[in-house]
Amino acid sequence: MTSPPTPFEQLGGDAGVRRLGDRFYDIMDSAPEAATIRALHARSLKASREKLHLFLTGWTGGPPAYVERFGHPRLRMRHFPFAIGARERDEWLWCMDQAMAEHPMPDELRAHLRERLHQLADHMRNQPG
């Protein structure tokens, strides 16, 4: 009996997770709907792209690349220097929802990831409203 494929595997492994993260940042970098969240990032998104790729790799059941390189994610602590309210959360989620809508994956996985990412993004809020 074999184990069911992990979300990491269903997303296309390392290359698939990288494509998803890159598409997320492509959308953030170009969409007017993401202007507020884009302004919180450095001019170059190279480091952000890499960190998201490493995080999503482990978070979806792949190798623990982020933890091996940076230690425990401590996402809320790492994002605390940035003012993250409802608008920033919603813009981030809008970009990720767009990227996931374009990425080939089973519908049930998309729904599961969307639910978990919405919970995670809401947890990142450190500003009222």
Tab-separated table of C-alpha atoms in Angstrom:
chain	number	residue	atom	x	y	z
A	1	MET	CA	0.000	0.000	0.000
A	2	THR	CA	1.406	3.366	-0.996
A	3	SER	CA	0.899	6.718	0.680
A	4	PRO	CA	-1.213	9.307	-1.096
A	5	PRO	CA	0.820	11.975	-2.877
A	6	THR	CA	1.739	15.004	-0.790
A	7	PRO	CA	0.590	18.467	-1.816
A	8	PHE	CA	4.232	19.072	-2.796
A	9	GLU	CA	4.066	16.169	-5.235
A	10	GLN	CA	0.638	17.202	-6.520
A	11	LEU	CA	1.944	20.706	-7.224
A	12	GLY	CA	4.682	19.258	-9.433
A	13	GLY	CA	7.509	18.846	-6.940
A	14	ASP	CA	10.289	21.403	-6.663
A	15	ALA	CA	9.753	22.825	-10.153
A	16	GLY	CA	5.997	23.135	-9.633
A	17	VAL	CA	6.328	24.859	-6.277
A	18	ARG	CA	8.871	27.255	-7.798
A	19	ARG	CA	6.493	28.048	-10.683
A	20	LEU	CA	3.671	28.743	-8.240
A	21	GLY	CA	5.805	31.077	-6.129
A	22	ASP	CA	7.262	32.828	-9.153
A	23	ARG	CA	3.792	33.393	-10.596
A	24	PHE	CA	2.647	34.767	-7.246
A	25	TYR	CA	5.458	37.334	-7.293
A	26	ASP	CA	4.943	38.112	-10.990
A	27	ILE	CA	1.331	38.995	-10.194
A	28	MET	CA	2.302	41.001	-7.118
A	29	ASP	CA	4.910	42.890	-9.116
A	30	SER	CA	2.545	43.891	-11.911
A	31	ALA	CA	-1.042	44.058	-10.626
A	32	PRO	CA	-2.422	47.396	-9.427
A	33	GLU	CA	-4.571	45.353	-7.020
A	34	ALA	CA	-1.360	44.444	-5.157
A	35	ALA	CA	0.282	47.883	-4.963
A	36	THR	CA	0.143	48.123	-1.168
A	37	ILE	CA	1.671	44.700	-0.535
A	38	ARG	CA	4.240	45.212	-3.296
A	39	ALA	CA	5.416	48.411	-1.608
A	40	LEU	CA	6.330	46.409	1.514
A	41	HIS	CA	8.881	44.394	-0.481
A	42	ALA	CA	12.361	45.290	-1.682
A	43	ARG	CA	12.759	46.567	-5.212
A	44	SER	CA	14.209	43.214	-6.233
A	45	LEU	CA	11.972	40.271	-5.431
A	46	LYS	CA	14.760	37.712	-5.890
A	47	ALA	CA	15.281	36.993	-2.167
A	48	SER	CA	11.532	36.956	-1.485
A	49	ARG	CA	10.966	34.521	-4.343
A	50	GLU	CA	13.603	32.174	-2.990
A	51	LYS	CA	12.332	32.287	0.588
A	52	LEU	CA	8.751	31.648	-0.509
A	53	HIS	CA	9.914	28.717	-2.624
A	54	LEU	CA	11.839	27.205	0.284
A	55	PHE	CA	8.955	27.767	2.702
A	56	LEU	CA	6.269	26.365	0.386
A	57	THR	CA	8.447	23.346	-0.356
A	58	GLY	CA	8.446	22.225	3.271
A	59	TRP	CA	4.958	23.528	4.076
A	60	THR	CA	3.455	21.356	1.324
A	61	GLY	CA	5.267	18.200	2.424
A	62	GLY	CA	8.495	18.416	0.467
A	63	PRO	CA	12.006	18.589	1.884
A	64	PRO	CA	12.358	20.968	4.860
A	65	ALA	CA	14.529	23.345	2.838
A	66	TYR	CA	13.525	26.544	4.658
A	67	VAL	CA	14.075	25.053	8.113
A	68	GLU	CA	17.452	23.634	7.103
A	69	ARG	CA	18.594	27.030	5.852
A	70	PHE	CA	16.942	29.516	8.214
A	71	GLY	CA	15.573	27.540	11.158
A	72	HIS	CA	11.949	27.514	12.263
A	73	PRO	CA	9.901	29.836	10.023
A	74	ARG	CA	8.479	31.934	12.899
A	75	LEU	CA	6.451	33.688	10.230
A	76	ARG	CA	4.629	36.122	12.453
A	77	MET	CA	7.856	37.234	14.132
A	78	ARG	CA	9.671	37.591	10.804
A	79	HIS	CA	6.834	39.686	9.379
A	80	PHE	CA	6.337	41.846	12.468
A	81	PRO	CA	8.522	44.719	11.181
A	82	PHE	CA	5.965	45.215	8.386
A	83	ALA	CA	2.565	46.809	8.977
A	84	ILE	CA	0.154	44.058	7.938
A	85	GLY	CA	-3.526	44.822	8.223
A	86	ALA	CA	-6.596	43.544	6.411
A	87	ARG	CA	-5.657	45.321	3.171
A	88	GLU	CA	-2.164	43.819	3.017
A	89	ARG	CA	-3.520	40.387	3.919
A	90	ASP	CA	-6.207	40.626	1.264
A	91	GLU	CA	-3.791	41.788	-1.443
A	92	TRP	CA	-1.368	38.958	-0.618
A	93	LEU	CA	-4.202	36.442	-0.752
A	94	TRP	CA	-5.516	37.896	-4.007
A	95	CYS	CA	-2.096	37.348	-5.614
A	96	MET	CA	-1.839	33.805	-4.254
A	97	ASP	CA	-5.396	32.964	-5.265
A	98	GLN	CA	-4.639	34.165	-8.810
A	99	ALA	CA	-1.425	32.127	-8.956
A	100	MET	CA	-3.138	28.997	-7.622
A	101	ALA	CA	-6.038	29.395	-10.064
A	102	GLU	CA	-3.528	29.245	-12.933
A	103	HIS	CA	-1.487	26.356	-11.514
A	104	PRO	CA	-2.513	22.820	-12.476
A	105	MET	CA	-3.629	20.886	-9.402
A	106	PRO	CA	-6.653	18.901	-8.243
A	107	ASP	CA	-9.569	21.132	-7.219
A	108	GLU	CA	-9.673	19.612	-3.732
A	109	LEU	CA	-5.991	20.477	-3.218
A	110	ARG	CA	-6.587	24.046	-4.402
A	111	ALA	CA	-9.456	24.405	-1.913
A	112	HIS	CA	-7.372	22.901	0.911
A	113	LEU	CA	-4.359	25.137	0.204
A	114	ARG	CA	-6.573	28.191	-0.148
A	115	GLU	CA	-8.165	27.536	3.256
A	116	ARG	CA	-4.812	26.996	4.966
A	117	LEU	CA	-3.193	30.013	3.288
A	118	HIS	CA	-6.115	32.235	4.283
A	119	GLN	CA	-5.679	31.130	7.910
A	120	LEU	CA	-1.935	31.719	7.701
A	121	ALA	CA	-2.296	35.149	6.094
A	122	ASP	CA	-4.820	36.224	8.707
A	123	HIS	CA	-2.385	35.129	11.415
A	124	MET	CA	0.241	37.492	9.940
A	125	ARG	CA	-1.895	40.560	10.659
A	126	ASN	CA	-0.312	42.846	13.222
A	127	GLN	CA	-2.417	45.962	12.609
A	128	PRO	CA	-6.075	46.597	13.425
A	129	GLY	CA	-8.502	46.651	10.542
